[in-house]
C-alpha positions as a Python dict, from the first residue, in 0.01 Angstrom:
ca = {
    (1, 'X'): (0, 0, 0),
    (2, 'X'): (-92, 60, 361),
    (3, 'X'): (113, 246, 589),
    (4, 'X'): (353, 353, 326),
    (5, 'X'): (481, 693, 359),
    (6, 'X'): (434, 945, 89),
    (7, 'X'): (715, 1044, -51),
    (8, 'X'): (732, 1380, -235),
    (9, 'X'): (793, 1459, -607),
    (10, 'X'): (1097, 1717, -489),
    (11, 'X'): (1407, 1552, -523),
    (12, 'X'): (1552, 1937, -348),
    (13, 'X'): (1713, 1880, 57),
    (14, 'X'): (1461, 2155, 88),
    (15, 'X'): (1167, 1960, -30),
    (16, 'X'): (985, 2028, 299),
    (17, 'X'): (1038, 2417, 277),
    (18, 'X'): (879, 2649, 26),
    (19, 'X'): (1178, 2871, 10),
    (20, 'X'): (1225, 2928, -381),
    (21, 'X'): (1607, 3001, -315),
    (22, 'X'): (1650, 2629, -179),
    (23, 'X'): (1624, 2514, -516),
    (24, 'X'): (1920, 2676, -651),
    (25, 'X'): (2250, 2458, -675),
    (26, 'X'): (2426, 2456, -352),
    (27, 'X'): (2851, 2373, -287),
    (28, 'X'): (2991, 2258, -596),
    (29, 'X'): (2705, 2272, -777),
    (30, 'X'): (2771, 2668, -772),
    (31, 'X'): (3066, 2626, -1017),
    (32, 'X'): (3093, 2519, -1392),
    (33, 'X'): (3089, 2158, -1505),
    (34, 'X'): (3401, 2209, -1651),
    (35, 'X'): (3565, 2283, -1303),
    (36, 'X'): (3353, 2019, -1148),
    (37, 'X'): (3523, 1763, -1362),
    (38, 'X'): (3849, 1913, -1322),
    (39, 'X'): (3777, 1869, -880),
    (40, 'X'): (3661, 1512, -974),
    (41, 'X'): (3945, 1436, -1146),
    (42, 'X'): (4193, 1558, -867),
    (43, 'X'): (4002, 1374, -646),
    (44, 'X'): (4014, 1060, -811),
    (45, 'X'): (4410, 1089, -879),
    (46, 'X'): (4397, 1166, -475),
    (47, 'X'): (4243, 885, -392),
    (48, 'X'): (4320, 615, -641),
    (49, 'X'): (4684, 637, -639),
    (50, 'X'): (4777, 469, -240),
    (51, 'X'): (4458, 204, -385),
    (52, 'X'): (4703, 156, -635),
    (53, 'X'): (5022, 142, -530),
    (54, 'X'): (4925, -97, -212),
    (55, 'X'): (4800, -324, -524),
    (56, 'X'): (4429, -279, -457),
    (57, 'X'): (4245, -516, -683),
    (58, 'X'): (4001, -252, -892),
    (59, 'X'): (4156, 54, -724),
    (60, 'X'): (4121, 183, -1050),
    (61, 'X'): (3737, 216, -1047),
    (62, 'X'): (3688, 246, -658),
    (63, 'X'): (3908, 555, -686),
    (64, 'X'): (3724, 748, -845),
    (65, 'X'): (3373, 574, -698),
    (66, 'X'): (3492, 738, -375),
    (67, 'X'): (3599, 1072, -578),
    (68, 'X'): (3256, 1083, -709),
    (69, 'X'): (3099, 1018, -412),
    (70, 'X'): (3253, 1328, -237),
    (71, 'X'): (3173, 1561, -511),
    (72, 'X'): (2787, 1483, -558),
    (73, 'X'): (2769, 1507, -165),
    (74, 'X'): (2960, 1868, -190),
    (75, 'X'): (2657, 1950, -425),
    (76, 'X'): (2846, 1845, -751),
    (77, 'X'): (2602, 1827, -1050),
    (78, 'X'): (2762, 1675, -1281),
    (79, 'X'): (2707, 1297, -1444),
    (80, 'X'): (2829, 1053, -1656),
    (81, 'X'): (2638, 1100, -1980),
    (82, 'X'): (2451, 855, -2101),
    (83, 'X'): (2674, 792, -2442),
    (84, 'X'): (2995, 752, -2258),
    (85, 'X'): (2837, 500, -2008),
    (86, 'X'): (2763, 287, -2327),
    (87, 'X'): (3095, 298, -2405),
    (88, 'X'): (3210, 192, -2081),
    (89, 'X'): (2967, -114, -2101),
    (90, 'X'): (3121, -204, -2468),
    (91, 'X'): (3463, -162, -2331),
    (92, 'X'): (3473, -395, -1987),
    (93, 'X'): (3238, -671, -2223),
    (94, 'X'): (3557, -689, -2460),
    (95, 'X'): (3766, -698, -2174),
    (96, 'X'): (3575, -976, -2009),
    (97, 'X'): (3529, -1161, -2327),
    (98, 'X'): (3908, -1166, -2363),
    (99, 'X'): (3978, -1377, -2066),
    (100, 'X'): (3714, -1625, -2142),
    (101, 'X'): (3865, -1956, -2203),
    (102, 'X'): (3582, -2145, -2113),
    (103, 'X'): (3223, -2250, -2250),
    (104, 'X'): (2968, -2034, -2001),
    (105, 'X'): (2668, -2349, -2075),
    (106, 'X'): (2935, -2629, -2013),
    (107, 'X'): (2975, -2452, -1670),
    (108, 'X'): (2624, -2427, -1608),
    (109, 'X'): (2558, -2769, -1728),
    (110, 'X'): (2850, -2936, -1561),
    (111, 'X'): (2688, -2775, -1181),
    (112, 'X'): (2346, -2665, -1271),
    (113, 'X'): (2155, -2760, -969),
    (114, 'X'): (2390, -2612, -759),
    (115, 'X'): (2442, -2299, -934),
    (116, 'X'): (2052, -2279, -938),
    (117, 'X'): (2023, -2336, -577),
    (118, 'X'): (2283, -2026, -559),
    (119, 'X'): (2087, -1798, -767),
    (120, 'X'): (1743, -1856, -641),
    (121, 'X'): (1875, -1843, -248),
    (122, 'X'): (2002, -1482, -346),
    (123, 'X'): (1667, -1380, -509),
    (124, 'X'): (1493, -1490, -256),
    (125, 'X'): (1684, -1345, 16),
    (126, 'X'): (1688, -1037, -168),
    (127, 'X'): (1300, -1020, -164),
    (128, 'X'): (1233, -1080, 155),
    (129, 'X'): (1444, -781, 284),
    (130, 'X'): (1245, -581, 11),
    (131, 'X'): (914, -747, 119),
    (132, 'X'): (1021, -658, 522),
    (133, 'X'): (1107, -293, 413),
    (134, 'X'): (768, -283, 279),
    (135, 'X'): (592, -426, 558),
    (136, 'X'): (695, -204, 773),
    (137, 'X'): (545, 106, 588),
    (138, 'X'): (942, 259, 531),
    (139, 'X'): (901, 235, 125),
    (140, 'X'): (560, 141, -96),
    (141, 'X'): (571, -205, -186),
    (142, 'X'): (686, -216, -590),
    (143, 'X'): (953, 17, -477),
    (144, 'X'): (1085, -162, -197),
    (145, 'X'): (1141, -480, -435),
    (146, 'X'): (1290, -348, -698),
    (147, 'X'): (1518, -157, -503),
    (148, 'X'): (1610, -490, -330),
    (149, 'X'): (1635, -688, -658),
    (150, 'X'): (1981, -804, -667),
    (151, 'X'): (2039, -790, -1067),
    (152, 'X'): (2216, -524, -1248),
    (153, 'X'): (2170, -203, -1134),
    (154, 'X'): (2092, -19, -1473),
    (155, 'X'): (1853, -310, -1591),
    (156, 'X'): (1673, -272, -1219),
    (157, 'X'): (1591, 78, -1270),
    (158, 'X'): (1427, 20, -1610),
    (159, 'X'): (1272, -249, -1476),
    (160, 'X'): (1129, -39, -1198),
    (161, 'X'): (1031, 287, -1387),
    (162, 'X'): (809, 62, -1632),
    (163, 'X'): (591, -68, -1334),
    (164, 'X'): (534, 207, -1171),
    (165, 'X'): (815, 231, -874),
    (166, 'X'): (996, 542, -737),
    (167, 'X'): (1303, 538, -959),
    (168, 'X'): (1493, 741, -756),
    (169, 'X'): (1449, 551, -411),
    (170, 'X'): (1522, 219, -625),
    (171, 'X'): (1824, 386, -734),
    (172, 'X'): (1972, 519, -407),
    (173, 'X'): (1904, 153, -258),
    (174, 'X'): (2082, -55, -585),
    (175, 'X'): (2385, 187, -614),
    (176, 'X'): (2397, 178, -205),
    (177, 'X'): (2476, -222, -241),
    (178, 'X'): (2673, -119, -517),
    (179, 'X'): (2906, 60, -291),
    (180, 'X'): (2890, -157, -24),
    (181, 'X'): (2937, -463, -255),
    (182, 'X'): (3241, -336, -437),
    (183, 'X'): (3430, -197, -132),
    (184, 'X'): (3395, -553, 35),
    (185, 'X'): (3478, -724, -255),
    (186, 'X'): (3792, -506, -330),
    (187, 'X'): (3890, -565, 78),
    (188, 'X'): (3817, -898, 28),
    (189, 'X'): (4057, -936, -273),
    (190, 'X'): (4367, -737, -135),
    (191, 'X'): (4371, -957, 212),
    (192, 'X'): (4322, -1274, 67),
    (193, 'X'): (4654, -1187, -119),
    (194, 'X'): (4447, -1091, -494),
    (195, 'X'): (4693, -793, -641),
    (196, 'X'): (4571, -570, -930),
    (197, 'X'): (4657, -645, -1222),
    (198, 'X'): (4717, -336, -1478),
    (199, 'X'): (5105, -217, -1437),
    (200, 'X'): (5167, 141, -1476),
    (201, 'X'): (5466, 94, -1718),
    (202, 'X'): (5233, -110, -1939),
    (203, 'X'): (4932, 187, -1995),
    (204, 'X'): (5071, 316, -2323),
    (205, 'X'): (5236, 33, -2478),
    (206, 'X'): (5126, 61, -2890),
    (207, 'X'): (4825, -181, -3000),
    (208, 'X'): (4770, -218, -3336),
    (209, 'X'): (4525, 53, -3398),
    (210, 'X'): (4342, -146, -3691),
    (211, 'X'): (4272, -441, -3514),
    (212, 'X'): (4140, -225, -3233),
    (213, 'X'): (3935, -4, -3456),
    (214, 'X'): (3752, -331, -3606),
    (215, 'X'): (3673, -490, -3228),
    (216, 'X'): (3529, -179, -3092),
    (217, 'X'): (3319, -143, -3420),
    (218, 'X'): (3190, -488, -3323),
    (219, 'X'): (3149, -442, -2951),
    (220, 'X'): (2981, -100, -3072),
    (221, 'X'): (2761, -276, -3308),
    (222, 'X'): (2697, -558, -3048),
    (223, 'X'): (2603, -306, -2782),
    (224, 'X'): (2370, -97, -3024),
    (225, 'X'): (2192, -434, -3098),
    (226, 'X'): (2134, -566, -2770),
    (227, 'X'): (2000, -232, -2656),
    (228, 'X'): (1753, -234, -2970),
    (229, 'X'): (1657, -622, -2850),
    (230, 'X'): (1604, -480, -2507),
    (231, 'X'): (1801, -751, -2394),
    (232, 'X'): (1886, -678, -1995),
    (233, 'X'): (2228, -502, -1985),
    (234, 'X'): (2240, -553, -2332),
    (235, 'X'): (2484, -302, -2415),
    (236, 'X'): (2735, -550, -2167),
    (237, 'X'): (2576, -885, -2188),
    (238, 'X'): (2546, -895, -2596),
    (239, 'X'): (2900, -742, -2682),
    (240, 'X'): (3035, -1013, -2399),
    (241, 'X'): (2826, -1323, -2559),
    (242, 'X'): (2968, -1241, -2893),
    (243, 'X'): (3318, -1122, -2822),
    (244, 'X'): (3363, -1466, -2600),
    (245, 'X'): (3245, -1636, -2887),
    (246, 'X'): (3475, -1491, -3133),
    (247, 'X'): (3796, -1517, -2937),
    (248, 'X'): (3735, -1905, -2752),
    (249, 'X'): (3694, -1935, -3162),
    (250, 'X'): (3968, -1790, -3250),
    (251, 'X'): (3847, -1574, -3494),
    (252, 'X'): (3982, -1262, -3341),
    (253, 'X'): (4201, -1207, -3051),
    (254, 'X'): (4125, -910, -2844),
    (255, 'X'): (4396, -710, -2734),
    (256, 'X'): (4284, -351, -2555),
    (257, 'X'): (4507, -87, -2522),
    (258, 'X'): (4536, -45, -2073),
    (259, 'X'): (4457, 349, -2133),
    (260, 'X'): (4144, 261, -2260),
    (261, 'X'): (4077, 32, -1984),
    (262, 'X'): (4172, 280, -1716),
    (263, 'X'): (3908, 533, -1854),
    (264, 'X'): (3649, 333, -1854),
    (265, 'X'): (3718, 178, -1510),
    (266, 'X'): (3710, 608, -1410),
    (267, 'X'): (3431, 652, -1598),
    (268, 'X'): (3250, 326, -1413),
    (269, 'X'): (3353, 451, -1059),
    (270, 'X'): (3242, 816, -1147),
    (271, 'X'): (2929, 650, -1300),
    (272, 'X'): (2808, 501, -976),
    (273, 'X'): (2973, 778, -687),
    (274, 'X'): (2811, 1107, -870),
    (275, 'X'): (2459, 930, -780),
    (276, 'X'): (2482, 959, -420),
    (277, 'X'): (2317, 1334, -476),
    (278, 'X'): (2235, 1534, -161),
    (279, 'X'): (1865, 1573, -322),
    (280, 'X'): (1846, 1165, -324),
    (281, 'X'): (2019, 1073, 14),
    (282, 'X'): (1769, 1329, 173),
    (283, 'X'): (1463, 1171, -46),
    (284, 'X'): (1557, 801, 88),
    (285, 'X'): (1674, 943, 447),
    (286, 'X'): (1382, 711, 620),
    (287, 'X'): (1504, 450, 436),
    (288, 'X'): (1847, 472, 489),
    (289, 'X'): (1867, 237, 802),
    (290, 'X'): (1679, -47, 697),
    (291, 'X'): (1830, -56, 344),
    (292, 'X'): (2173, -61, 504),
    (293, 'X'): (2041, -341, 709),
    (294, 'X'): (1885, -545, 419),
    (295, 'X'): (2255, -486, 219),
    (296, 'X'): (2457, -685, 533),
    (297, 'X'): (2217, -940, 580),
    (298, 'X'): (2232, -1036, 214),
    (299, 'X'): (2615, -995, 224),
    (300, 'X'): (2623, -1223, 478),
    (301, 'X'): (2403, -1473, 327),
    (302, 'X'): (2589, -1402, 9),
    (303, 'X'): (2891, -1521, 204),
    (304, 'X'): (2752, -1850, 337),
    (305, 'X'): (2657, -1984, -21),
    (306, 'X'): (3025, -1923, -136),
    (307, 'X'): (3138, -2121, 135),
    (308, 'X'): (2899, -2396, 15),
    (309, 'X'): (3064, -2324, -347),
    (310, 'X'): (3375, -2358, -235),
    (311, 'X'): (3306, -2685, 22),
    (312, 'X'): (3100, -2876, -256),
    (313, 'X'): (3274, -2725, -559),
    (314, 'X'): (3632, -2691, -416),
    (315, 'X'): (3652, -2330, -612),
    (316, 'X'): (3919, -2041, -479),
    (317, 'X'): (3720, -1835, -179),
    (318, 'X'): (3721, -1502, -360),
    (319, 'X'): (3591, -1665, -714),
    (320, 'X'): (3305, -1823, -524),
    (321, 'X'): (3252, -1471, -310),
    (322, 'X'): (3217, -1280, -644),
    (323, 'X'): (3010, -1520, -840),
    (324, 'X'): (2736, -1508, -531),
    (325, 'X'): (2809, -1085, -481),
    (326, 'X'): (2487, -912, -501),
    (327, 'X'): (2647, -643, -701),
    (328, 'X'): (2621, -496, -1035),
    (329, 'X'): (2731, -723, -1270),
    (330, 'X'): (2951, -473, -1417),
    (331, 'X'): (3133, -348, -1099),
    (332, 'X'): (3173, -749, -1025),
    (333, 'X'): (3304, -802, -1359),
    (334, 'X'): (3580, -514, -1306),
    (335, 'X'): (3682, -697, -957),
    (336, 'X'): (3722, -1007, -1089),
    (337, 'X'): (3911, -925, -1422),
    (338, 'X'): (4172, -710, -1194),
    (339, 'X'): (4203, -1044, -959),
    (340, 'X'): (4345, -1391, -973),
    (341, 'X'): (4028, -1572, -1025),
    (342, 'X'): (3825, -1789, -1247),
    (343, 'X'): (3599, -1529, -1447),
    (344, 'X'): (3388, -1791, -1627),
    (345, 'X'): (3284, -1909, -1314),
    (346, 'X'): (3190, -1611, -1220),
    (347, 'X'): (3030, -1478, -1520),
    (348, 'X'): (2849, -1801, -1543),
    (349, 'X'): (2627, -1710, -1149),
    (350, 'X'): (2637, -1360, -1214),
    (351, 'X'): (2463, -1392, -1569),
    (352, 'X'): (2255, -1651, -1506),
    (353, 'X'): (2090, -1445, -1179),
    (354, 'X'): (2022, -1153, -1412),
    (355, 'X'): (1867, -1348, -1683),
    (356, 'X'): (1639, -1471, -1393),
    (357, 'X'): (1594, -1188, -1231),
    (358, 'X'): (1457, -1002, -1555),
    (359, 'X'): (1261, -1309, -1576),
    (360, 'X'): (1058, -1373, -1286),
    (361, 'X'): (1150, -1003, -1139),
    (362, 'X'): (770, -833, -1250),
    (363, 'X'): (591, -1124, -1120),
    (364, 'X'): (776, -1137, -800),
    (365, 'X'): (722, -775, -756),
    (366, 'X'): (385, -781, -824),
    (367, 'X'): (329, -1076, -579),
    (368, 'X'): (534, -941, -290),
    (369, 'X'): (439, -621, -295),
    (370, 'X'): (65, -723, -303),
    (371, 'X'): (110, -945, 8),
    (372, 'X'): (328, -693, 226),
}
């Protein structure tokens, strides 16, 4: 595209110097990974527990967001690997699945044209903030969109990488409304009187541990397939679909012990902090502004079609906020399981928009990016 600045391969802060020495870790990045986690962890304990204890909904995964967030800007090198984040995926799908109650395609039936009004409103708000970051020569065109795309983050990225975008500037701007998504929501949640809901004393009571053993090997199993499908977010969405089958059935009732759940809500949070690198922040530094800008104006938007949710549809404020969040679906999914809401509701808006998103999201790219 036209006017779009060229962005260099470097991912170092000291991309525009040809000082050898630049390239070596800096900060934190200095020390072993083993001490790395071990700062991370403090960290997270440091900043997680007055979350906690003033009953922050999802303090448990913002903790350590903000943990992880100071260590990869202190030069921290360390990440989430790859196996463990699939196991983070298989656990919160259980967890969802469990408080499913209702049928996900009687609640899109029952308010379809509304809920597709919803979804297309945030896509297309979404694209024109990419399509005006293009425009104005800040980010090339494919990148731009994708990084605007509000689906889930993870899918975005593959999404992006297979047509050809800069999958580190589409990165930096998902996980940025990540951030910015989650914090509001959580904010949003505590004031409007939502507590969390996962009691201390309650974190190592027993569960059976063959019951347990049997659902994970199905989530597991679940996960593996809808990866292998290359279903978007499979290793959430599939394990979700057929857990929430299996226990509105009553074939199996999921019960997960709350340690498990607080790892993976620490593994989530580190997940999506440790990717606000130095090397990226000062690769998308021109981009920084108008990304930021793009984030509030769709958070605002975002805000106006809950209000029409909850003035046509009569649903509670903070269900209708999170079913219209431009967040990851997984971060959304943690907020909303740790609040007082109605989950299939919000399940329902944010699965639909994903489906749709991986749907039309090529094309739309394609399109946009050609006319910006």
């Amino acid at each position: 595209m036209e006017g779009a600045i060229p962005w260099s391969d470097d991912l170092s802060p000291a991309a525009e110097t040809p000082n050898v020495t630049a390239h070596l870790p800096a900060g934190l990045g200095r020390l072993p990974a083993a001490l790395q986690w071990a700062i991370v962890a403090c960290l997270s304990l440091a900043t997680t527990t007055p979350l906690y204890m003033t009953g922050f909904p999802a303090a448990l995964m913002i903790g350590p967001m903000l943990a992880g967030i100071a260590v990869a800007l202190s030069g921290g090198t360390i990440r989430v690997p790859k196996l463990c984040f699939f196991a983070v995926q298989v656990v919160l799908a259980l967890m969802i699945a469990a408080t499913v109650s209702q049928d996900f395609v009687g609640t899109f039936l029952r308010d379809w044209p509304l809920i597709l009004l919803v979804i297309f409103s945030v896509i297309a708000v979404s694209t024109f903030s990419g399509w005006t970051i293009a425009r104005s020569g800040v980010l090339p065109g494919t990148t731009a969109i994708w990084g605007s795309s509000a689906g889930a983050a993870s899918s975005m990225l593959m999404m992006a990488e297979a047509y050809g975008a800069d999958v580190r500037l589409v990165a930096f701007m998902q996980y940025l409304r990540v951030l910015f998504v989650a914090s509001l929501a959580t904010l949003v949640a505590h004031f409007s009187g939502h507590q969390g809901t996962v009691a201390a004393h309650a974190w190592f009571e027993p569960v059976p541990l063959l019951p347990l053993a049997a659902l994970l090997a199905i989530g597991i199993l679940a996960g593996l397939a809808g990866q292998k499908l290359r279903i978007p977010a499979g290793a959430f969405l599939f394990p979700f679909a057929i857990a929430s089958v299996l226990n509105t059935s009553g074939t199996v009732t999921i019960v997960l012990p709350q340690w498990l759940l607080v790892i993976a809500f620490a593994l989530l949070g580190w997940n999506i902090g440790l990717g606000f690198t130095r090397a990226i922040l000062m690769h998308a530094r021109r981009a920084l502004l108008p990304t930021v800008l793009s984030i509030l104006a769709l958070l605002c938007f975002s805000g106006l079609l809950a209000a029409l949710l909850v003035f046509v549809l009569g649903v509670d404020p903070l269900t209708a906020y999170l079913a219209t969040s431009p967040g990851s679906l997984d971060s959304v999914a943690v907020i909303a399981a740790s609040s007082n809401v109605d989950i299939a509701f919000v399940m329902t808006l944010q699965t639909a928009r994903l489906i749709l998103v991986t749907f039309i999201g090529p094309w739309l790219a394609r399109l946009v990016a050609n006319r910006a």
